[in-house]
PDB file of C-alpha atoms in Angstrom:
ATOM      1  CA  UNK A   1       0.008  -0.165   0.109  1.00  0.00           C
ATOM      2  CA  UNK A   2       2.931   2.615   0.689  1.00  0.00           C
ATOM      3  CA  UNK A   3       4.326   1.649  -2.797  1.00  0.00           C
ATOM      4  CA  UNK A   4       1.081   2.617  -4.131  1.00  0.00           C
ATOM      5  CA  UNK A   5       0.908   5.872  -2.011  1.00  0.00           C
ATOM      6  CA  UNK A   6       4.043   6.895  -3.445  1.00  0.00           C
ATOM      7  CA  UNK A   7       3.872   5.782  -7.169  1.00  0.00           C
ATOM      8  CA  UNK A   8       0.347   6.568  -7.960  1.00  0.00           C
ATOM      9  CA  UNK A   9      -2.030   8.059  -5.583  1.00  0.00           C
ATOM     10  CA  UNK A  10       0.128  10.584  -4.015  1.00  0.00           C
ATOM     11  CA  UNK A  11       1.145  12.515  -7.111  1.00  0.00           C
ATOM     12  CA  UNK A  12      -2.388  12.129  -8.697  1.00  0.00           C
ATOM     13  CA  UNK A  13      -4.048  13.457  -5.588  1.00  0.00           C
ATOM     14  CA  UNK A  14      -1.467  16.101  -5.262  1.00  0.00           C
ATOM     15  CA  UNK A  15      -1.313  17.684  -9.066  1.00  0.00           C
ATOM     16  CA  UNK A  16      -4.995  16.921  -9.154  1.00  0.00           C
ATOM     17  CA  UNK A  17      -5.866  19.321  -6.376  1.00  0.00           C
ATOM     18  CA  UNK A  18      -3.138  22.048  -6.860  1.00  0.00           C
ATOM     19  CA  UNK A  19      -4.280  22.549 -10.518  1.00  0.00           C
ATOM     20  CA  UNK A  20      -8.020  22.426  -9.865  1.00  0.00           C
ATOM     21  CA  UNK A  21      -7.746  24.477  -6.859  1.00  0.00           C
ATOM     22  CA  UNK A  22      -5.772  27.458  -8.412  1.00  0.00           C
ATOM     23  CA  UNK A  23      -7.721  27.509 -11.463  1.00  0.00           C
ATOM     24  CA  UNK A  24     -11.471  27.375  -9.714  1.00  0.00           C
ATOM     25  CA  UNK A  25     -10.920  28.550  -6.204  1.00  0.00           C
ATOM     26  CA  UNK A  26      -8.280  29.211  -3.851  1.00  0.00           C
ATOM     27  CA  UNK A  27      -8.503  26.708  -1.170  1.00  0.00           C
ATOM     28  CA  UNK A  28      -8.953  26.919   2.356  1.00  0.00           C
ATOM     29  CA  UNK A  29      -6.357  24.870   4.577  1.00  0.00           C
ATOM     30  CA  UNK A  30      -5.823  24.232   8.005  1.00  0.00           C
ATOM     31  CA  UNK A  31      -2.365  22.879   9.537  1.00  0.00           C
ATOM     32  CA  UNK A  32      -1.115  22.224  13.259  1.00  0.00           C
ATOM     33  CA  UNK A  33       1.769  22.313  15.656  1.00  0.00           C
ATOM     34  CA  UNK A  34       1.251  20.152  17.828  1.00  0.00           C
ATOM     35  CA  UNK A  35       3.319  19.280  20.735  1.00  0.00           C
ATOM     36  CA  UNK A  36       3.543  16.267  23.194  1.00  0.00           C
ATOM     37  CA  UNK A  37       4.354  15.879  26.551  1.00  0.00           C
ATOM     38  CA  UNK A  38       7.663  15.297  25.872  1.00  0.00           C
ATOM     39  CA  UNK A  39       8.551  18.743  24.438  1.00  0.00           C
ATOM     40  CA  UNK A  40       8.863  17.330  21.047  1.00  0.00           C
ATOM     41  CA  UNK A  41       6.813  18.263  17.924  1.00  0.00           C
ATOM     42  CA  UNK A  42       4.559  15.877  15.966  1.00  0.00           C
ATOM     43  CA  UNK A  43       5.494  16.666  11.822  1.00  0.00           C
ATOM     44  CA  UNK A  44       5.253  14.814   8.566  1.00  0.00           C
ATOM     45  CA  UNK A  45       8.757  13.625   6.831  1.00  0.00           C
ATOM     46  CA  UNK A  46       8.407  14.218   3.379  1.00  0.00           C
ATOM     47  CA  UNK A  47      11.679  12.655   2.596  1.00  0.00           C
ATOM     48  CA  UNK A  48      13.089  15.921   1.054  1.00  0.00           C
ATOM     49  CA  UNK A  49      11.081  18.300   3.386  1.00  0.00           C
ATOM     50  CA  UNK A  50       8.742  18.720   6.574  1.00  0.00           C
ATOM     51  CA  UNK A  51       5.456  19.811   6.890  1.00  0.00           C
ATOM     52  CA  UNK A  52       2.861  20.482   9.536  1.00  0.00           C
ATOM     53  CA  UNK A  53       0.124  18.058   9.257  1.00  0.00           C
ATOM     54  CA  UNK A  54      -3.299  19.736   7.801  1.00  0.00           C
ATOM     55  CA  UNK A  55      -4.812  20.057   4.430  1.00  0.00           C
ATOM     56  CA  UNK A  56      -7.756  21.592   2.625  1.00  0.00           C
ATOM     57  CA  UNK A  57     -11.243  22.657   4.580  1.00  0.00           C
ATOM     58  CA  UNK A  58     -14.335  20.661   3.149  1.00  0.00           C
ATOM     59  CA  UNK A  59     -17.461  22.658   2.306  1.00  0.00           C
ATOM     60  CA  UNK A  60     -19.599  24.041   5.103  1.00  0.00           C
ATOM     61  CA  UNK A  61     -17.043  22.193   7.343  1.00  0.00           C
ATOM     62  CA  UNK A  62     -15.771  24.080  10.604  1.00  0.00           C
ATOM     63  CA  UNK A  63     -12.016  24.734  11.095  1.00  0.00           C
ATOM     64  CA  UNK A  64     -11.044  23.531  13.966  1.00  0.00           C
ATOM     65  CA  UNK A  65     -12.707  20.315  13.180  1.00  0.00           C
ATOM     66  CA  UNK A  66     -10.931  20.078   9.933  1.00  0.00           C
ATOM     67  CA  UNK A  67      -7.750  21.142  11.816  1.00  0.00           C
ATOM     68  CA  UNK A  68      -8.307  17.825  13.769  1.00  0.00           C
ATOM     69  CA  UNK A  69      -9.608  15.334  11.091  1.00  0.00           C
ATOM     70  CA  UNK A  70      -6.723  16.385   8.811  1.00  0.00           C
ATOM     71  CA  UNK A  71      -4.709  15.760  11.978  1.00  0.00           C
ATOM     72  CA  UNK A  72      -5.665  12.393  12.608  1.00  0.00           C
ATOM     73  CA  UNK A  73      -5.923  11.117   8.974  1.00  0.00           C
ATOM     74  CA  UNK A  74      -2.377  12.532   8.515  1.00  0.00           C
ATOM     75  CA  UNK A  75      -0.588  10.847  11.537  1.00  0.00           C
ATOM     76  CA  UNK A  76      -3.163   8.643  13.397  1.00  0.00           C
ATOM     77  CA  UNK A  77      -2.903  10.601  16.539  1.00  0.00           C
ATOM     78  CA  UNK A  78      -5.982  12.783  18.145  1.00  0.00           C
ATOM     79  CA  UNK A  79      -5.116  16.745  18.799  1.00  0.00           C
ATOM     80  CA  UNK A  80      -6.228  19.022  21.273  1.00  0.00           C
ATOM     81  CA  UNK A  81      -6.675  21.997  19.469  1.00  0.00           C
ATOM     82  CA  UNK A  82      -5.256  25.523  21.201  1.00  0.00           C
ATOM     83  CA  UNK A  83      -5.249  28.877  19.903  1.00  0.00           C
ATOM     84  CA  UNK A  84      -5.453  29.939  16.236  1.00  0.00           C
ATOM     85  CA  UNK A  85      -1.650  31.240  15.686  1.00  0.00           C
ATOM     86  CA  UNK A  86      -1.696  32.678  12.130  1.00  0.00           C
ATOM     87  CA  UNK A  87      -4.079  33.311   8.946  1.00  0.00           C
ATOM     88  CA  UNK A  88      -2.108  33.712   5.707  1.00  0.00           C
ATOM     89  CA  UNK A  89      -3.110  34.203   2.548  1.00  0.00           C
ATOM     90  CA  UNK A  90      -0.662  33.019  -0.923  1.00  0.00           C
ATOM     91  CA  UNK A  91      -1.408  32.451  -4.234  1.00  0.00           C
ATOM     92  CA  UNK A  92      -2.115  28.897  -2.929  1.00  0.00           C
ATOM     93  CA  UNK A  93      -4.918  30.041  -1.108  1.00  0.00           C
ATOM     94  CA  UNK A  94      -6.072  31.205   2.581  1.00  0.00           C
ATOM     95  CA  UNK A  95      -4.029  28.877   5.636  1.00  0.00           C
ATOM     96  CA  UNK A  96      -4.946  29.152   9.088  1.00  0.00           C
ATOM     97  CA  UNK A  97      -2.112  27.777  11.656  1.00  0.00           C
ATOM     98  CA  UNK A  98      -3.150  26.367  15.107  1.00  0.00           C
ATOM     99  CA  UNK A  99      -1.163  25.303  18.044  1.00  0.00           C
ATOM    100  CA  UNK A 100      -2.105  21.855  19.186  1.00  0.00           C
ATOM    101  CA  UNK A 101      -1.397  19.397  22.218  1.00  0.00           C
ATOM    102  CA  UNK A 102      -0.894  15.588  20.673  1.00  0.00           C
ATOM    103  CA  UNK A 103      -3.251  12.921  22.511  1.00  0.00           C
ATOM    104  CA  UNK A 104      -3.849   9.316  22.104  1.00  0.00           C
ATOM    105  CA  UNK A 105      -2.853   7.511  19.365  1.00  0.00           C
ATOM    106  CA  UNK A 106      -0.459   5.113  17.165  1.00  0.00           C
ATOM    107  CA  UNK A 107       1.354   6.551  14.203  1.00  0.00           C
ATOM    108  CA  UNK A 108      -0.283   6.157  10.755  1.00  0.00           C
ATOM    109  CA  UNK A 109       1.349   7.789   7.812  1.00  0.00           C
ATOM    110  CA  UNK A 110      -0.212   8.987   4.609  1.00  0.00           C
ATOM    111  CA  UNK A 111       0.715  10.130   1.031  1.00  0.00           C
ATOM    112  CA  UNK A 112       1.717  13.417   2.399  1.00  0.00           C
ATOM    113  CA  UNK A 113       4.574  11.837   4.424  1.00  0.00           C
ATOM    114  CA  UNK A 114       5.489   9.507   7.804  1.00  0.00           C
ATOM    115  CA  UNK A 115       4.473  11.264  11.103  1.00  0.00           C
ATOM    116  CA  UNK A 116       7.810  11.915  13.380  1.00  0.00           C
ATOM    117  CA  UNK A 117       8.404  13.531  16.567  1.00  0.00           C
ATOM    118  CA  UNK A 118      11.003  15.829  16.617  1.00  0.00           C
ATOM    119  CA  UNK A 119      12.619  17.637  19.566  1.00  0.00           C
ATOM    120  CA  UNK A 120      11.987  21.359  19.685  1.00  0.00           C
ATOM    121  CA  UNK A 121      16.127  21.841  19.236  1.00  0.00           C
ATOM    122  CA  UNK A 122      15.995  19.966  16.020  1.00  0.00           C
ATOM    123  CA  UNK A 123      13.216  21.552  14.607  1.00  0.00           C
ATOM    124  CA  UNK A 124      15.686  24.592  13.642  1.00  0.00           C
ATOM    125  CA  UNK A 125      17.647  22.552  11.228  1.00  0.00           C
ATOM    126  CA  UNK A 126      15.166  20.898   9.676  1.00  0.00           C
ATOM    127  CA  UNK A 127      13.851  22.118   5.692  1.00  0.00           C
ATOM    128  CA  UNK A 128      10.079  23.010   5.456  1.00  0.00           C
ATOM    129  CA  UNK A 129       7.784  23.418   2.744  1.00  0.00           C
ATOM    130  CA  UNK A 130       7.602  27.304   2.321  1.00  0.00           C
ATOM    131  CA  UNK A 131       3.638  27.262   3.407  1.00  0.00           C
ATOM    132  CA  UNK A 132       5.270  25.961   7.039  1.00  0.00           C
ATOM    133  CA  UNK A 133       8.743  27.696   6.703  1.00  0.00           C
ATOM    134  CA  UNK A 134       7.328  30.440   9.320  1.00  0.00           C
ATOM    135  CA  UNK A 135       6.804  27.552  12.097  1.00  0.00           C
ATOM    136  CA  UNK A 136      10.762  29.122  13.859  1.00  0.00           C
ATOM    137  CA  UNK A 137       9.144  32.272  14.748  1.00  0.00           C
ATOM    138  CA  UNK A 138       6.316  30.078  17.531  1.00  0.00           C
ATOM    139  CA  UNK A 139       9.454  27.901  18.521  1.00  0.00           C
ATOM    140  CA  UNK A 140      12.305  30.062  18.865  1.00  0.00           C
ATOM    141  CA  UNK A 141      10.606  33.671  19.990  1.00  0.00           C
ATOM    142  CA  UNK A 142      14.053  35.214  20.319  1.00  0.00           C
TER     143      UNK A 142
END
């Protein structure tokens, strides 16, 4: 199944959502910067870069519900959402970034990447997806 995801499903869904989304409407997306009880963060390892768990908000879906759903789908863990950290706009859409706390679950990746717990001090050196490159300002405010 992982091979199928990497070769077929992932690229097809990724390409389709980018092309159709940019043509017809700017999508609304959510992402979660979620910390565990061990001063580490649950992020997605997408091989060439890291990204925050999250994704597209479904029509009529509440932003917080979407953030929890996407987090669960991409990591296998539940999340207790905290404050809204930021709203960003770009040519690819409107992006809502939430703070969160990792709850119970079991690692279960998706075509977006493999869930990985990363210590705060190691987050600085990671290459990030451009939409998530501002994550450092919340982790290292000084």
